[in-house]
CSV table of C-alpha atoms in Angstrom, one decimal:
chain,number,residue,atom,x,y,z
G,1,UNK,CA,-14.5,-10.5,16.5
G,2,UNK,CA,-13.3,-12.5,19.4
G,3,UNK,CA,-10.4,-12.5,18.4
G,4,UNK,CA,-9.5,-9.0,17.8
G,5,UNK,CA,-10.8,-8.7,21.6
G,6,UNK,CA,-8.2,-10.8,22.8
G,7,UNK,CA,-5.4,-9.0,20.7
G,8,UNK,CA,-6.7,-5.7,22.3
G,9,UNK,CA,-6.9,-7.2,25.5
G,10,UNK,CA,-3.4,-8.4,25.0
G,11,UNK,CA,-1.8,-5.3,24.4
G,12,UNK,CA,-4.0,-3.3,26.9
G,13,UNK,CA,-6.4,-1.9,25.3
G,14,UNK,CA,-10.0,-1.6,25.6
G,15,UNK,CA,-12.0,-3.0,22.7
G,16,UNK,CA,-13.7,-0.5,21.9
G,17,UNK,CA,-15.9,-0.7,18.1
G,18,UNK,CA,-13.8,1.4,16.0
G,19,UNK,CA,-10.3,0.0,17.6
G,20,UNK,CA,-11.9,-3.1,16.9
G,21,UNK,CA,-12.9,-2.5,13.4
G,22,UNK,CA,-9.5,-1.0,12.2
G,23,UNK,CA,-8.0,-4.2,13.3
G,24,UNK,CA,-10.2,-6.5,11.5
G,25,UNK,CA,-9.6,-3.9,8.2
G,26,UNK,CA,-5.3,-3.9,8.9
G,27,UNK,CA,-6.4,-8.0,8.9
G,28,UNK,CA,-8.1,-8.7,6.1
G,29,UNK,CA,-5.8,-5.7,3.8
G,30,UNK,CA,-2.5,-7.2,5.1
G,31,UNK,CA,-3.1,-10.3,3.5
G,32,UNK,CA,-2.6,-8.1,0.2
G,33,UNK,CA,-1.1,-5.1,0.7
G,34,UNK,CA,1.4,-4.6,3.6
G,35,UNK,CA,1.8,-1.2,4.0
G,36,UNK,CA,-1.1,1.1,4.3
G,37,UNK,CA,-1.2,5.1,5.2
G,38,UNK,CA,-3.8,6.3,8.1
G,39,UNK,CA,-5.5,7.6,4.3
G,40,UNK,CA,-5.9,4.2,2.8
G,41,UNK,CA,-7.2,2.7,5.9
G,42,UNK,CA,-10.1,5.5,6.3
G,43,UNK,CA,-10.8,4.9,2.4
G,44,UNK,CA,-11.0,1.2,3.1
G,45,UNK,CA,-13.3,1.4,6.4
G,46,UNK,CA,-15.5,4.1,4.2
G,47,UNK,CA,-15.5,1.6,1.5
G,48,UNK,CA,-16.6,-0.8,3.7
G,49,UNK,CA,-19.6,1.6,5.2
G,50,UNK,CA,-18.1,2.1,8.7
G,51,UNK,CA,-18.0,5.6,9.9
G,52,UNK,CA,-14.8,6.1,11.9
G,53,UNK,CA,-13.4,9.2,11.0
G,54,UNK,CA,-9.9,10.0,9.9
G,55,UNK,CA,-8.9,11.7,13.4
G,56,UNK,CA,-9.8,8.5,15.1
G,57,UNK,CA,-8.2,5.8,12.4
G,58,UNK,CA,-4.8,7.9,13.0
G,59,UNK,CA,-5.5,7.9,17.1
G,60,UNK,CA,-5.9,4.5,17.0
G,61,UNK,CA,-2.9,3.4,14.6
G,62,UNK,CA,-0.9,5.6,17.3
G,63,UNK,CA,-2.1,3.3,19.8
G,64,UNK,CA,-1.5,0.3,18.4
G,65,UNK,CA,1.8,1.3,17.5
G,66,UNK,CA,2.5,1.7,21.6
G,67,UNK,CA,1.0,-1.3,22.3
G,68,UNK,CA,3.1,-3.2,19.6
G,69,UNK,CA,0.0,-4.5,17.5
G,70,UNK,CA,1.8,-2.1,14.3
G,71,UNK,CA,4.7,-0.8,13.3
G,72,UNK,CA,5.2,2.4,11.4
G,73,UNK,CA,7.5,3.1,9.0
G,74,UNK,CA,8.6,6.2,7.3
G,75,UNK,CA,10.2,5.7,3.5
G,76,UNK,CA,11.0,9.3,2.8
G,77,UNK,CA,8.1,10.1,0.5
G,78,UNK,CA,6.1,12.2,3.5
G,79,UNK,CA,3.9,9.1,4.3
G,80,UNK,CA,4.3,7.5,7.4
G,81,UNK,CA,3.3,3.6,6.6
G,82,UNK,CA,1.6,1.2,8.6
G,83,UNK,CA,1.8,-2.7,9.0
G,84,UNK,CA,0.6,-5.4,11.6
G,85,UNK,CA,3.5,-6.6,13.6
G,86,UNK,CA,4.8,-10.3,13.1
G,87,UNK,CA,7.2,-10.5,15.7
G,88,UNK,CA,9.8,-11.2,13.0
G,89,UNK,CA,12.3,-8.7,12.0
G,90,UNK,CA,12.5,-7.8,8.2
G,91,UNK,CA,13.8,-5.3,6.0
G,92,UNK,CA,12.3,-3.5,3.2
G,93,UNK,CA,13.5,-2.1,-0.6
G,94,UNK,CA,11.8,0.6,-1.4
G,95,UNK,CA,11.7,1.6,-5.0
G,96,UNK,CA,12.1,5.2,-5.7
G,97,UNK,CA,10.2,5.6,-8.9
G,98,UNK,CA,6.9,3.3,-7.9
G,99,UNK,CA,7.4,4.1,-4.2
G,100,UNK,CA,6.4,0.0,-4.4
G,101,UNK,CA,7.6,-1.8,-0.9
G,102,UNK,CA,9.0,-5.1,-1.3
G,103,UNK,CA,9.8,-6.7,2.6
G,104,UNK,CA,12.3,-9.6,3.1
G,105,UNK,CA,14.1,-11.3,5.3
G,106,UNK,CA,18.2,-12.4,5.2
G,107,UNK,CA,19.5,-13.9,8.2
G,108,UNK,CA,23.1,-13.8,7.1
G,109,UNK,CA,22.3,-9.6,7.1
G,110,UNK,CA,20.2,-10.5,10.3
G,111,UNK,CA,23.5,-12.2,12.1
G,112,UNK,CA,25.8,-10.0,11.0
G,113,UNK,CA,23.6,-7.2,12.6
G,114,UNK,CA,24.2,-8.6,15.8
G,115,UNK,CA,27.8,-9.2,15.6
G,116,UNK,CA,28.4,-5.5,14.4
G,117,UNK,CA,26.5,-4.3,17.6
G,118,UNK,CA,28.5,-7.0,20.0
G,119,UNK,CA,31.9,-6.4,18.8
G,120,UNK,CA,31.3,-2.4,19.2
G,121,UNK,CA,30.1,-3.8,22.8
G,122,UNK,CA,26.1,-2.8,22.5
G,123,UNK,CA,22.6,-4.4,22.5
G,124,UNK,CA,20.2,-4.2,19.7
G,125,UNK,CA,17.3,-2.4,20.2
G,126,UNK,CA,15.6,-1.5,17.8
G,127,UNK,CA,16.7,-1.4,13.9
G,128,UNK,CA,15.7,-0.3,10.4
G,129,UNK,CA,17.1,-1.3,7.2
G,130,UNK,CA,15.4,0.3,4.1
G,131,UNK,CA,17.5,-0.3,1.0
G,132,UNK,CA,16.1,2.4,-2.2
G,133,UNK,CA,16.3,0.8,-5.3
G,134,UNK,CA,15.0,0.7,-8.8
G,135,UNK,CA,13.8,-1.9,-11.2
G,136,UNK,CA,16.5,-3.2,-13.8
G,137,UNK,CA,14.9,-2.1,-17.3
């Protein structure tokens, strides 16, 4: 738990028990699953017997987003989707008949990014690349 305090602490947040609880759950889901919906983390904490309701899981993911601990992603199907943040950029390929999210990362698409921006004489600051696909049969 320590360590979830100083992550709060880091981002400016007090570490309160249920802040503190839906960052140990993001923790220990991420290894697995990437992307979770403020739904699948209140099924998970439930699951797990804490009671943190679902108003408070999405207050909290809306903090954390501020503070830069998560960012949230919209992929078109309604859901807004939640990750921890690495600090590295990456893109996703969402398919659009399993909704599955596959991340990666290019850095020839990462460079070229960049140069786009320069050469059009602007500053990156903030991007999203989501590429729709579907499985090969």
């Amino acid at each position: 738990m320590k360590a979830e305090n100083q992550a709060l602490q880091s981002a400016g947040l007090r570490a309160t028990l249920p802040r503190v609880r839906i960052l140990q759950m993001l923790e220990s889901i991420d290894e697995e699953r990437h992307h979770l919906t403020a739904e699948d983390l209140y099924r998970h904490l439930h699951q797990a017997g804490e009671d943190i309701g679902l108003s408070t899981v999405y207050r909290v993911l809306t903090q954390f987003e501020k503070a830069g601990l998560v960012a949230r992603h919209n992929f078109d199907n309604g859901h807004s989707v939640f990750e921890l943040s690495s600090g590295e950029e990456h893109d996703h390929m969402v398919c659009v008949d399993t909704n599955d999210i596959v991340e990666f990362r290019d850095p020839v698409i990462e460079r070229r990014q960049h140069e786009i921006a320069a050469a059009h004489g602007y500053d990156i600051v903030g991007r999203a690349l989501v590429l729709r696909v579907r499985k090969r049969p």
